[in-house]
mmCIF file with all atom_site columns, C-alpha atoms and ligand atoms in Angstrom:
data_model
loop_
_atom_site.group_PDB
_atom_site.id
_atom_site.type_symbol
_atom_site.label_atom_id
_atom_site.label_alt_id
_atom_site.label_comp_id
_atom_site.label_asym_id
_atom_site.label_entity_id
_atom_site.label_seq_id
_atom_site.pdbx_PDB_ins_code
_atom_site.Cartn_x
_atom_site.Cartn_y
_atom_site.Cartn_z
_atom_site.occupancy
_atom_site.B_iso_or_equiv
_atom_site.pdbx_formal_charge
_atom_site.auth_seq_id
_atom_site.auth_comp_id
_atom_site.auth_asym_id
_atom_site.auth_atom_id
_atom_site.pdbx_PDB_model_num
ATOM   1   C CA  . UNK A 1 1   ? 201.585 -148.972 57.489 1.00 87.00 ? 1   UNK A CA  1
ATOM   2   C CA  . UNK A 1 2   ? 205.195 -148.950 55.002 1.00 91.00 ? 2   UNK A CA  1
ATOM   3   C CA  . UNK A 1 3   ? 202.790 -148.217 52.580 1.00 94.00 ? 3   UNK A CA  1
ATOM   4   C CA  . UNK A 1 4   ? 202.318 -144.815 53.207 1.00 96.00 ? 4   UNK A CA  1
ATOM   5   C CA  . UNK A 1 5   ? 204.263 -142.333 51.198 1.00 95.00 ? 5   UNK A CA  1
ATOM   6   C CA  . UNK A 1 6   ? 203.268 -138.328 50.952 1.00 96.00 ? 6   UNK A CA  1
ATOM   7   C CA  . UNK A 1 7   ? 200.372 -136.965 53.364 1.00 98.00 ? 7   UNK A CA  1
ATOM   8   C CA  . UNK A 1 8   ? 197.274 -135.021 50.497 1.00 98.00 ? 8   UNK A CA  1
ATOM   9   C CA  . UNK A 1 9   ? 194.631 -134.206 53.013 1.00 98.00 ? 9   UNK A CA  1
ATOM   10  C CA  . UNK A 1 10  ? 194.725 -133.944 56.862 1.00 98.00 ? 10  UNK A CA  1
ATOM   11  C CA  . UNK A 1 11  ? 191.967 -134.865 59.345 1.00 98.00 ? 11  UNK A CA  1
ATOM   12  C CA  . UNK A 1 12  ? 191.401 -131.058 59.914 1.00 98.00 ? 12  UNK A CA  1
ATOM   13  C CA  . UNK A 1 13  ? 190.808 -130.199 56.611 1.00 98.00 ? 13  UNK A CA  1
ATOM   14  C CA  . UNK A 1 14  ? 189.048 -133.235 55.694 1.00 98.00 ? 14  UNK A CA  1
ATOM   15  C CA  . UNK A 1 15  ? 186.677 -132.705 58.212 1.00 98.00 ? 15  UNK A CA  1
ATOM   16  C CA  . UNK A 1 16  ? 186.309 -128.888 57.544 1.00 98.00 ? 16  UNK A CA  1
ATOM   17  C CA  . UNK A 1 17  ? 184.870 -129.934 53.896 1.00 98.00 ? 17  UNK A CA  1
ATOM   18  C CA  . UNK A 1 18  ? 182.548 -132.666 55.297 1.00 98.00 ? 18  UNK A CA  1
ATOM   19  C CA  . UNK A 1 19  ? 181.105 -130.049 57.356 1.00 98.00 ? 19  UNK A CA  1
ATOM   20  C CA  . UNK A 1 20  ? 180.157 -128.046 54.253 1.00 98.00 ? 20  UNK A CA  1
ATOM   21  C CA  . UNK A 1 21  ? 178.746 -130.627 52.101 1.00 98.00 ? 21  UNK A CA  1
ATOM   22  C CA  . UNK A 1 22  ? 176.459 -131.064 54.984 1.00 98.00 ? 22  UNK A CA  1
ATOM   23  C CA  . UNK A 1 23  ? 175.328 -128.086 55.387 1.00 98.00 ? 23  UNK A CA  1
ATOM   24  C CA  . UNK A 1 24  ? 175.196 -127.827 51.414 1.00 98.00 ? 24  UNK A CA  1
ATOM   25  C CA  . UNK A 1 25  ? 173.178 -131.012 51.214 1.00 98.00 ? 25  UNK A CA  1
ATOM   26  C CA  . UNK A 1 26  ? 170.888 -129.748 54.169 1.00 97.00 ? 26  UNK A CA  1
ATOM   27  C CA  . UNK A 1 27  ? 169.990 -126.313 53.073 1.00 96.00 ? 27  UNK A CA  1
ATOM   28  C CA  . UNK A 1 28  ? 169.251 -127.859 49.070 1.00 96.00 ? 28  UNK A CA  1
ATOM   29  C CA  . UNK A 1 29  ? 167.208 -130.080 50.312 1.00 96.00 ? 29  UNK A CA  1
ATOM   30  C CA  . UNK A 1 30  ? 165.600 -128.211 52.877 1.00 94.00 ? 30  UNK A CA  1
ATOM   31  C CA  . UNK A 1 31  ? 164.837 -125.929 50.020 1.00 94.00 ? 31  UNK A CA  1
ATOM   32  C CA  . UNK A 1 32  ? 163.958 -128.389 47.238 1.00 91.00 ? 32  UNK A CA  1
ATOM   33  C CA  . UNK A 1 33  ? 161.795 -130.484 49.527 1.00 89.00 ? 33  UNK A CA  1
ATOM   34  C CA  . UNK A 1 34  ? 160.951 -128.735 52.284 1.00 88.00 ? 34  UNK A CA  1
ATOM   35  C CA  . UNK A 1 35  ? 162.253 -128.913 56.225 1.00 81.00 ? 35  UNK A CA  1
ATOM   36  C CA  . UNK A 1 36  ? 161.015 -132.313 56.940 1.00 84.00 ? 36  UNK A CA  1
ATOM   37  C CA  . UNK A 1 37  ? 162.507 -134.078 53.677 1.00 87.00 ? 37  UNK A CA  1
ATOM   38  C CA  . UNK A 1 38  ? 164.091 -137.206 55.038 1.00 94.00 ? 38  UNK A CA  1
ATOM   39  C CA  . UNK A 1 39  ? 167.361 -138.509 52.624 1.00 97.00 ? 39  UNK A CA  1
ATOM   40  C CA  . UNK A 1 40  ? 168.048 -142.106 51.878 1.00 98.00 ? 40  UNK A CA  1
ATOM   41  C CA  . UNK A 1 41  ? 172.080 -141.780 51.973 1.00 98.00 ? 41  UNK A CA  1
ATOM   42  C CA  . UNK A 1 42  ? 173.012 -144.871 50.349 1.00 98.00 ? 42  UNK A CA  1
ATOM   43  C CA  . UNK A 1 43  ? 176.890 -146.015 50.758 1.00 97.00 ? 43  UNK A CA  1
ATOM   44  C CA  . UNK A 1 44  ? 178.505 -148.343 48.422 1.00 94.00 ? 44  UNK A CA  1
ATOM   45  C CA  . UNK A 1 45  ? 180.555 -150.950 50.755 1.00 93.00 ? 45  UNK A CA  1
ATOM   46  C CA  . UNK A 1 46  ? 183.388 -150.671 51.742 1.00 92.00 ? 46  UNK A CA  1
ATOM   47  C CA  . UNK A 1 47  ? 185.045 -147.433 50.744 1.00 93.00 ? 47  UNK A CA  1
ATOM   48  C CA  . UNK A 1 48  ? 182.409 -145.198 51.735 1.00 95.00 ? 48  UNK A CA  1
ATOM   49  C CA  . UNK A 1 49  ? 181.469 -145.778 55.404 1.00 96.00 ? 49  UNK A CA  1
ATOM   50  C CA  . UNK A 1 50  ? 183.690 -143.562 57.068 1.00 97.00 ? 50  UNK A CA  1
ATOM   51  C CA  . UNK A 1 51  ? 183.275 -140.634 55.136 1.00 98.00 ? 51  UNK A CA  1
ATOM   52  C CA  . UNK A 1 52  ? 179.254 -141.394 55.887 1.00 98.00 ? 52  UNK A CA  1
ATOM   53  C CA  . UNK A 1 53  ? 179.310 -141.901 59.213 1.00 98.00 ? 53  UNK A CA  1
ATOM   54  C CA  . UNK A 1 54  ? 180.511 -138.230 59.614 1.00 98.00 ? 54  UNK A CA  1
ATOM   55  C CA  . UNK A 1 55  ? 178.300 -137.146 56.531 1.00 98.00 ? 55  UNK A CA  1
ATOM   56  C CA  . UNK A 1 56  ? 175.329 -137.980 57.470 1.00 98.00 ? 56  UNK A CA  1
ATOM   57  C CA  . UNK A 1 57  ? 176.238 -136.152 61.165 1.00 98.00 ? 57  UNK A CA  1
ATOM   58  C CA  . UNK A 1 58  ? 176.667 -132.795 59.506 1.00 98.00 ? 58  UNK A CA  1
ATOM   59  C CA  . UNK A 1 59  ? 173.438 -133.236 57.892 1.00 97.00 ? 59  UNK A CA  1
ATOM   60  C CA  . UNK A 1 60  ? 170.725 -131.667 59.763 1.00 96.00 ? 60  UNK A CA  1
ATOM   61  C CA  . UNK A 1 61  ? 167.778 -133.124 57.983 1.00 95.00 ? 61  UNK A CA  1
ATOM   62  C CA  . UNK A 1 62  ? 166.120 -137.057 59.054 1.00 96.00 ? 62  UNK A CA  1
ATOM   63  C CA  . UNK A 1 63  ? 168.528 -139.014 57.485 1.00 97.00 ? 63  UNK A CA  1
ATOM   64  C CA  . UNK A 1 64  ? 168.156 -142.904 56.804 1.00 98.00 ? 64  UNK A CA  1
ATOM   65  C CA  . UNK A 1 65  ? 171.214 -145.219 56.137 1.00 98.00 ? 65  UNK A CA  1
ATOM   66  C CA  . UNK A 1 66  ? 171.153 -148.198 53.860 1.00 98.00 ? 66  UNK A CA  1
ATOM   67  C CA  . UNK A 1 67  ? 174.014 -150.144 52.240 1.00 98.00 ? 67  UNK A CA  1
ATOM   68  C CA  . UNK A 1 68  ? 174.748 -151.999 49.012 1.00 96.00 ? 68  UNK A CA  1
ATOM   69  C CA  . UNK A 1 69  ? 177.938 -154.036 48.225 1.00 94.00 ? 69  UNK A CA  1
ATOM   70  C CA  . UNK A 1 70  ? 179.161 -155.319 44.641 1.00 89.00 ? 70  UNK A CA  1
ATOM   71  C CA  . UNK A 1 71  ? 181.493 -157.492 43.752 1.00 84.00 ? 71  UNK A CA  1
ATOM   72  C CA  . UNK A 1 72  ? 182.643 -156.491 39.598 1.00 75.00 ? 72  UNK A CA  1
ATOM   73  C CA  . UNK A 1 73  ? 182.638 -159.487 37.384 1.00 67.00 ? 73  UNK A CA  1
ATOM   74  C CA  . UNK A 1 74  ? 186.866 -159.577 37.273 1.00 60.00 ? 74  UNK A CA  1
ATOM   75  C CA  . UNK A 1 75  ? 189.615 -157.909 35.433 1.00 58.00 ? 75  UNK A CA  1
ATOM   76  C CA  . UNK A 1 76  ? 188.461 -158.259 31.606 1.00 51.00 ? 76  UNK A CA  1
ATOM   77  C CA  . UNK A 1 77  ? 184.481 -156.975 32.486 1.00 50.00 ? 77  UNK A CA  1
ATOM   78  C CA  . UNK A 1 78  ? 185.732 -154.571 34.858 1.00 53.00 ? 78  UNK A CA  1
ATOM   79  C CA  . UNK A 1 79  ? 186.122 -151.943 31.624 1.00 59.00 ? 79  UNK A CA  1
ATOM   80  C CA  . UNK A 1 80  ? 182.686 -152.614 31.126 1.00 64.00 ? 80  UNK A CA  1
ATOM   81  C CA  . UNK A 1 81  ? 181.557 -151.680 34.831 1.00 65.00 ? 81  UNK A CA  1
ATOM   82  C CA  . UNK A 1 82  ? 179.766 -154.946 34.903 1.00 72.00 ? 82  UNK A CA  1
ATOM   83  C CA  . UNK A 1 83  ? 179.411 -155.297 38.752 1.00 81.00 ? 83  UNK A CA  1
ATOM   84  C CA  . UNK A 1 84  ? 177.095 -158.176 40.573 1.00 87.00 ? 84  UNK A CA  1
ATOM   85  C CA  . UNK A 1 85  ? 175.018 -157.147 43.789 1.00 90.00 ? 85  UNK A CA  1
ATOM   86  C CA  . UNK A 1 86  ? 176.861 -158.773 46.283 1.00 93.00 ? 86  UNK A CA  1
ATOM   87  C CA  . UNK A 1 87  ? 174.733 -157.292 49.203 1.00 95.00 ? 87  UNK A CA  1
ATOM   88  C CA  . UNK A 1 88  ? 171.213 -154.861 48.431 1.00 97.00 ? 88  UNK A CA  1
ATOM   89  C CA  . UNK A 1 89  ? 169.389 -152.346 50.178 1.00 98.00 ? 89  UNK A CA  1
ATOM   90  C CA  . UNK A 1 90  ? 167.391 -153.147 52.752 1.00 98.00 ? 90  UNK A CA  1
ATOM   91  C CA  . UNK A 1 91  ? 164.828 -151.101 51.916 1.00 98.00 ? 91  UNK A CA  1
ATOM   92  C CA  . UNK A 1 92  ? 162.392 -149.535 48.965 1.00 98.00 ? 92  UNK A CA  1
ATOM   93  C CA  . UNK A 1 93  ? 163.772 -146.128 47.951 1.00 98.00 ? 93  UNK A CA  1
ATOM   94  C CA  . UNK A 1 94  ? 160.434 -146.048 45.371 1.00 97.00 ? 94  UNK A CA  1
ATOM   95  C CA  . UNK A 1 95  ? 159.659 -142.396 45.864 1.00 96.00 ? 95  UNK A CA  1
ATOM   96  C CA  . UNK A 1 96  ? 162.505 -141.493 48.144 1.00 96.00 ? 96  UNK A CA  1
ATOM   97  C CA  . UNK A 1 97  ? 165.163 -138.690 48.174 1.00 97.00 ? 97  UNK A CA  1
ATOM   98  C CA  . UNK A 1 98  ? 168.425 -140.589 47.734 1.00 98.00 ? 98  UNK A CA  1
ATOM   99  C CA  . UNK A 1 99  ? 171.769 -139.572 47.673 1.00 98.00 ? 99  UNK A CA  1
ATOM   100 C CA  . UNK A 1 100 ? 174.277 -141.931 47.085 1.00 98.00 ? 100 UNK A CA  1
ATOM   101 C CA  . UNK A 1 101 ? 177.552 -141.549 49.010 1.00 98.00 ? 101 UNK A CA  1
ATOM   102 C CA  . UNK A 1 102 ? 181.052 -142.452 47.814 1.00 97.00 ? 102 UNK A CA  1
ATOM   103 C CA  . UNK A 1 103 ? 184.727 -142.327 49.175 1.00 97.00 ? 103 UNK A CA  1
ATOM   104 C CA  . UNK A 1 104 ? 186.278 -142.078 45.655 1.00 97.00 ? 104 UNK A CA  1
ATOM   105 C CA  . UNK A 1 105 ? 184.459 -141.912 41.839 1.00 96.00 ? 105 UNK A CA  1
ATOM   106 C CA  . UNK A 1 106 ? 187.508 -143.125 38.900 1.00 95.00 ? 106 UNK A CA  1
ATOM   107 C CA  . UNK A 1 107 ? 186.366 -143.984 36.234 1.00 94.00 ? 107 UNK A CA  1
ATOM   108 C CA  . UNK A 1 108 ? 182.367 -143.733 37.231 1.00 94.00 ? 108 UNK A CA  1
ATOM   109 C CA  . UNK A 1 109 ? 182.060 -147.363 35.604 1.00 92.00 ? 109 UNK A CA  1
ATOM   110 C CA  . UNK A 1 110 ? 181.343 -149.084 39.105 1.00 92.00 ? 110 UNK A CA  1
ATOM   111 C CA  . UNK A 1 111 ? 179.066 -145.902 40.019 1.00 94.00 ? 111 UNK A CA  1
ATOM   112 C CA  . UNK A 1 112 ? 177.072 -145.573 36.326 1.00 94.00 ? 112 UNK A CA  1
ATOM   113 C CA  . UNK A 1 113 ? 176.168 -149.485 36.797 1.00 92.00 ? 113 UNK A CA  1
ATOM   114 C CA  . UNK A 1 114 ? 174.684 -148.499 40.383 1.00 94.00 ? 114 UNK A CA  1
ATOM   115 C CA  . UNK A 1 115 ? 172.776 -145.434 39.547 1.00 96.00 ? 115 UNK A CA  1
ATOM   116 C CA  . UNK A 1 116 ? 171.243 -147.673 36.552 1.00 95.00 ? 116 UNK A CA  1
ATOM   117 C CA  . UNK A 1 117 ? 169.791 -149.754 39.050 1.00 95.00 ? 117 UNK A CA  1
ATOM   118 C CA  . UNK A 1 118 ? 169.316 -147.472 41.241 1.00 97.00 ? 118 UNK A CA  1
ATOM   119 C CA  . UNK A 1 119 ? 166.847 -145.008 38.580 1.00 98.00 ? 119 UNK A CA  1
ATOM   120 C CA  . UNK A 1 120 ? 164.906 -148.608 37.611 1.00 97.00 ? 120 UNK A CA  1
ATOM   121 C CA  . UNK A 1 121 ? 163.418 -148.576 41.364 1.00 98.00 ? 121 UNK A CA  1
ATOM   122 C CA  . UNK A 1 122 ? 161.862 -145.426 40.971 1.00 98.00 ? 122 UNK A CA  1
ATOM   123 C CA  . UNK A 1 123 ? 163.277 -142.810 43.360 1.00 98.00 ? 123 UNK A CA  1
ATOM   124 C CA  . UNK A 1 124 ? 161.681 -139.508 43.540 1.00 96.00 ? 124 UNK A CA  1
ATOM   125 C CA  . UNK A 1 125 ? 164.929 -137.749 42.964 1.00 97.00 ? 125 UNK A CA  1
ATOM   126 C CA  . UNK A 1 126 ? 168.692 -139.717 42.699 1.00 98.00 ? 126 UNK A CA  1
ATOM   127 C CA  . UNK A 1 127 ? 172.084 -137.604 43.234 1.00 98.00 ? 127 UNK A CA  1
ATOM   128 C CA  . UNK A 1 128 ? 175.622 -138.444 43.851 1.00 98.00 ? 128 UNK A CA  1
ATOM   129 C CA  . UNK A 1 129 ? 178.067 -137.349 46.704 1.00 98.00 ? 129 UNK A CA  1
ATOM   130 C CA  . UNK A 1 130 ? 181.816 -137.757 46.740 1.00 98.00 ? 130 UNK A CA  1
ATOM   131 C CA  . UNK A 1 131 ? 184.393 -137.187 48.847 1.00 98.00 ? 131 UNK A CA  1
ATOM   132 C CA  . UNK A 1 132 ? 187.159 -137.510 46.235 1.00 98.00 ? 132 UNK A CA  1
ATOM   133 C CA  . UNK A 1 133 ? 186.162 -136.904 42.592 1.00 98.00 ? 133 UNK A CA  1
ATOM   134 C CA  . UNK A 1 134 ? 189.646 -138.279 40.133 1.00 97.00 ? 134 UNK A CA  1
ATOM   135 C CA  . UNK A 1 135 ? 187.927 -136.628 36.850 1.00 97.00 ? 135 UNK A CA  1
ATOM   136 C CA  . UNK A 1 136 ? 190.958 -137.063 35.125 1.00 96.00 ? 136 UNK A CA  1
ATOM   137 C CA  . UNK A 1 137 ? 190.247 -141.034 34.715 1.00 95.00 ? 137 UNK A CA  1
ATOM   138 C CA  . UNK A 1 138 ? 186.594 -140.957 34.018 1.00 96.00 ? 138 UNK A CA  1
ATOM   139 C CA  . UNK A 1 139 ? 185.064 -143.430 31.463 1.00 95.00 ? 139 UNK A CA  1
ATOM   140 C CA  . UNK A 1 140 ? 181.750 -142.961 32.023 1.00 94.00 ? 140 UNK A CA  1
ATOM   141 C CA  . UNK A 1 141 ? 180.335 -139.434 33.095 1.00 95.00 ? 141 UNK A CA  1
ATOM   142 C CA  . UNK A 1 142 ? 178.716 -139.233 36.033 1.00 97.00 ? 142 UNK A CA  1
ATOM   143 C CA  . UNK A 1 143 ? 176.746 -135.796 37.164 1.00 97.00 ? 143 UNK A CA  1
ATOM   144 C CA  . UNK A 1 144 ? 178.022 -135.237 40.682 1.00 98.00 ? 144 UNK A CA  1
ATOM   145 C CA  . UNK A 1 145 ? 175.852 -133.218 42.854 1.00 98.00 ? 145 UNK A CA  1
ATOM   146 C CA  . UNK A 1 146 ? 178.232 -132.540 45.966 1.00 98.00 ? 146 UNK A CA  1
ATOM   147 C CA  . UNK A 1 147 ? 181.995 -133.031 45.449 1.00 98.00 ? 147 UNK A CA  1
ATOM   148 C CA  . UNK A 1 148 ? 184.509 -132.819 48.462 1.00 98.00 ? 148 UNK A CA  1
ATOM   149 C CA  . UNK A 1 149 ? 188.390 -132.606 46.812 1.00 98.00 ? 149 UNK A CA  1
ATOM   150 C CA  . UNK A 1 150 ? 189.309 -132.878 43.140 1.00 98.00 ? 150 UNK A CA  1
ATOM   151 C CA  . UNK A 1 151 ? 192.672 -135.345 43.306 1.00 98.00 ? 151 UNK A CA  1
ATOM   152 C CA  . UNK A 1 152 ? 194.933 -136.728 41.005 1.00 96.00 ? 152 UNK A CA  1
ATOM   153 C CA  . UNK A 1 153 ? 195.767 -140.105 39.219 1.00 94.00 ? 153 UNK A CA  1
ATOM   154 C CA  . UNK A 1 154 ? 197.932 -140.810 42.483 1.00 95.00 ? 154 UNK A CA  1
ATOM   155 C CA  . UNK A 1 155 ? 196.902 -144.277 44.471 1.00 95.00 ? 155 UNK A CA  1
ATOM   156 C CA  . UNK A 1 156 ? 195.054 -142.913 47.738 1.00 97.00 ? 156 UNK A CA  1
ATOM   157 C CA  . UNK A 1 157 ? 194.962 -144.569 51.206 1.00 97.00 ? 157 UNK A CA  1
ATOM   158 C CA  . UNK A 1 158 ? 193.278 -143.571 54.498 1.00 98.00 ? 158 UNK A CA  1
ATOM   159 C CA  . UNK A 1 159 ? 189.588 -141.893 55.514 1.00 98.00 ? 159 UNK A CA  1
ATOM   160 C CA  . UNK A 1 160 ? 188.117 -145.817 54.228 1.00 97.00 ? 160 UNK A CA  1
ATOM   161 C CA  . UNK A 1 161 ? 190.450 -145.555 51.178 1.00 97.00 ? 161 UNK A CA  1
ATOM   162 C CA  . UNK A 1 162 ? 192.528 -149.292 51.326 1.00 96.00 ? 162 UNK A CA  1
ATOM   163 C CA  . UNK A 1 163 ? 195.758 -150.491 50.244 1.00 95.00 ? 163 UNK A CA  1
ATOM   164 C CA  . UNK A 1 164 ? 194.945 -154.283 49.900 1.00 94.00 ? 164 UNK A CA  1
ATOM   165 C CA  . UNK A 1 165 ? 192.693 -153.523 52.003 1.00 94.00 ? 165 UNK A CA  1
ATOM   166 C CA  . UNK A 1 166 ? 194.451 -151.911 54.969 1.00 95.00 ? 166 UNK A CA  1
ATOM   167 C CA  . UNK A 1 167 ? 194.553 -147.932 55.747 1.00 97.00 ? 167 UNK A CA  1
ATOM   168 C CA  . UNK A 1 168 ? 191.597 -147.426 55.991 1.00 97.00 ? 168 UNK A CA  1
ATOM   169 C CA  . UNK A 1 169 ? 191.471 -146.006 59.365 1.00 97.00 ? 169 UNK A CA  1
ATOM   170 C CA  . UNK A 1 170 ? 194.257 -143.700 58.931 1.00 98.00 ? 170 UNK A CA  1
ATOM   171 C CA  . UNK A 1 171 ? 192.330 -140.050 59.495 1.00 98.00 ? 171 UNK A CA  1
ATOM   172 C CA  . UNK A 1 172 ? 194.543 -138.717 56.982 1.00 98.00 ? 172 UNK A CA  1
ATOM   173 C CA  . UNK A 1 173 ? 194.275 -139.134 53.504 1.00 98.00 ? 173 UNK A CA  1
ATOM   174 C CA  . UNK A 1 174 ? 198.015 -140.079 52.049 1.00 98.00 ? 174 UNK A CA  1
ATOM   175 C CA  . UNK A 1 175 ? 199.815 -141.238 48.554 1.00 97.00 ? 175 UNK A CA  1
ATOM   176 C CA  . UNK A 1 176 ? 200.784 -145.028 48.476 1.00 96.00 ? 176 UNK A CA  1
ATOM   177 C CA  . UNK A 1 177 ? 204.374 -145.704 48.086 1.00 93.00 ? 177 UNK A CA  1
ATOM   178 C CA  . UNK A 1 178 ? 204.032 -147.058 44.286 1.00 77.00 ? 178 UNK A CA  1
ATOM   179 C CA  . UNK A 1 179 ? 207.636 -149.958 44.652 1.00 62.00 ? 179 UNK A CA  1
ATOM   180 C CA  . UNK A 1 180 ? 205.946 -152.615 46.495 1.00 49.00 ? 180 UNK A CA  1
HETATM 181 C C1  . PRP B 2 .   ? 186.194 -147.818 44.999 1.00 61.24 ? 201 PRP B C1  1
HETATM 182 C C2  . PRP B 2 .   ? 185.176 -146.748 45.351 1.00 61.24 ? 201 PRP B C2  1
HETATM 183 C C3  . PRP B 2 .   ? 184.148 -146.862 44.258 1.00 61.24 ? 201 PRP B C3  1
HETATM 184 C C4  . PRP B 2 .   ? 184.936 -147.387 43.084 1.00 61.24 ? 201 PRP B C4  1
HETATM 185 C C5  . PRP B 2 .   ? 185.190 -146.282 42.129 1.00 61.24 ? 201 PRP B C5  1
HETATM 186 O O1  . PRP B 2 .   ? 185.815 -149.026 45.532 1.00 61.24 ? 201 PRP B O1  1
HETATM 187 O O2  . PRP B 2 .   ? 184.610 -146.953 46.622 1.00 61.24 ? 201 PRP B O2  1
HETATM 188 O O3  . PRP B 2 .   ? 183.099 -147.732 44.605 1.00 61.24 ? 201 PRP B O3  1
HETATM 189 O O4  . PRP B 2 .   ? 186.201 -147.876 43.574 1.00 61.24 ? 201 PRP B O4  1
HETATM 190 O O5  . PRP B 2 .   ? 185.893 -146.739 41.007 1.00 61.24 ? 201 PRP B O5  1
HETATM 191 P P1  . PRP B 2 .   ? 185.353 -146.502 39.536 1.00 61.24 ? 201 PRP B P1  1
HETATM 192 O O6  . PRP B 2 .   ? 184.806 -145.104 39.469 1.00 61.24 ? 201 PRP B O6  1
HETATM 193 O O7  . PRP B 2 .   ? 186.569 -146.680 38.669 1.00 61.24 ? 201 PRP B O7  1
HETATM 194 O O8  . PRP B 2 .   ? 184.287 -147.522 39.236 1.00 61.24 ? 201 PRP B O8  1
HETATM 195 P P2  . PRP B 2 .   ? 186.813 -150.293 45.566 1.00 61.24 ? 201 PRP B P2  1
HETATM 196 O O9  . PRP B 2 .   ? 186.568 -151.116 44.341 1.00 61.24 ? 201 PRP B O9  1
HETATM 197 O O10 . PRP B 2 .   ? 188.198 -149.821 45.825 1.00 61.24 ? 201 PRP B O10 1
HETATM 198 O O11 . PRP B 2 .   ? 186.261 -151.133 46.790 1.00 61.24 ? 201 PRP B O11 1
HETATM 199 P P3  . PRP B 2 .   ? 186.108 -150.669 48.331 1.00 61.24 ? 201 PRP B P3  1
HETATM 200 O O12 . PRP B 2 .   ? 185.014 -149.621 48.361 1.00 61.24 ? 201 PRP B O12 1
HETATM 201 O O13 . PRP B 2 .   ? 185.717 -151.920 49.045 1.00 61.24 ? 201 PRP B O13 1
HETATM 202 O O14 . PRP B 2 .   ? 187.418 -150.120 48.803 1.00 61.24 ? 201 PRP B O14 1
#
């Protein structure tokens, strides 16, 4: 763990905003769709699974889980947000209330791709929840309907954030030392 450098958000306070966003999420859907509206929260692999295992527990709604992981096409089509499905969904969301659910939006290439393919199967109504949103390096805008911090252009680890793919069971969310 030498990578860690400068502690952003704490468990406490991490956990404090997941708590709203559900009860945000449950009382507009609840009131959009009625009581028994079951959401398809959909988590793009890896990043995301932490911060939806406790979403989806401050959610009182019926929730369903399903899971999608991409692999992008390397450095040079990475601008272009080209991504491959590595992994789909298990299941139809045709005429389903999905929310997709991500640790981190950048540059909302990897995300834009995904809700693309996403809209062609037909959902009966698509929206986006993030824990972190970094606007300041967005390419491609992306209309986020539930939004837990606003950060910086800083490299973030911890809370399913990696560094080479480690840290991400730190509870805390922390800067990565940038030498090294
Ligand atoms: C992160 C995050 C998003 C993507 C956002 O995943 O989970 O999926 O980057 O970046 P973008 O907005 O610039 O497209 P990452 O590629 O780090 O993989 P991981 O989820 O396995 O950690």
């Amino acid at each position: 763990m030498d990578f860690i450098d400068r502690l952003v958000f704490r468990e406490e306070e991490i956990q404090k905003r997941v708590r709203d966003l559900g009860k945000e999420i449950t009382s507009d859907y609840a009131a959009l769709y009625g009581e028994g509206a079951e959401v398809r929260m959909v988590s793009v692999l890896k990043g995301g699974f932490i911060f939806l295992a406790d979403l989806i527990r401050c959610v009182q709604l019926d929730v369903t889980v399903d899971f999608m992981a991409i692999t992008s096409y390397g450095e040079a089509a990475a601008s272009s947000g080209a991504v491959r499905i590595e992994q789909d969904l298990s299941m139809s969301i045709e005429d389903r209330f999905v929310l997709v659910v991500e640790d981190i939006i950048d540059t909302g290439l990897t995300l834009h791709y995904i809700l693309r393919n996403l809209r062609s199967r037909n959902p009966r109504d698509l929206r986006v929840c993030t824990l972190l949103d970094r606007e300041v390096r967005r390419i491609a805008p992306i209309d986020i309907s539930y939004r837990g911090f606003e950060v910086g252009e800083e490299f973030l680890v911890g809370y399913g954030l990696d560094y080479r793919q480690k840290g991400r069971n730190l509870r805390n969310i922390y800067t990565v030392k940038t030498a090294g």
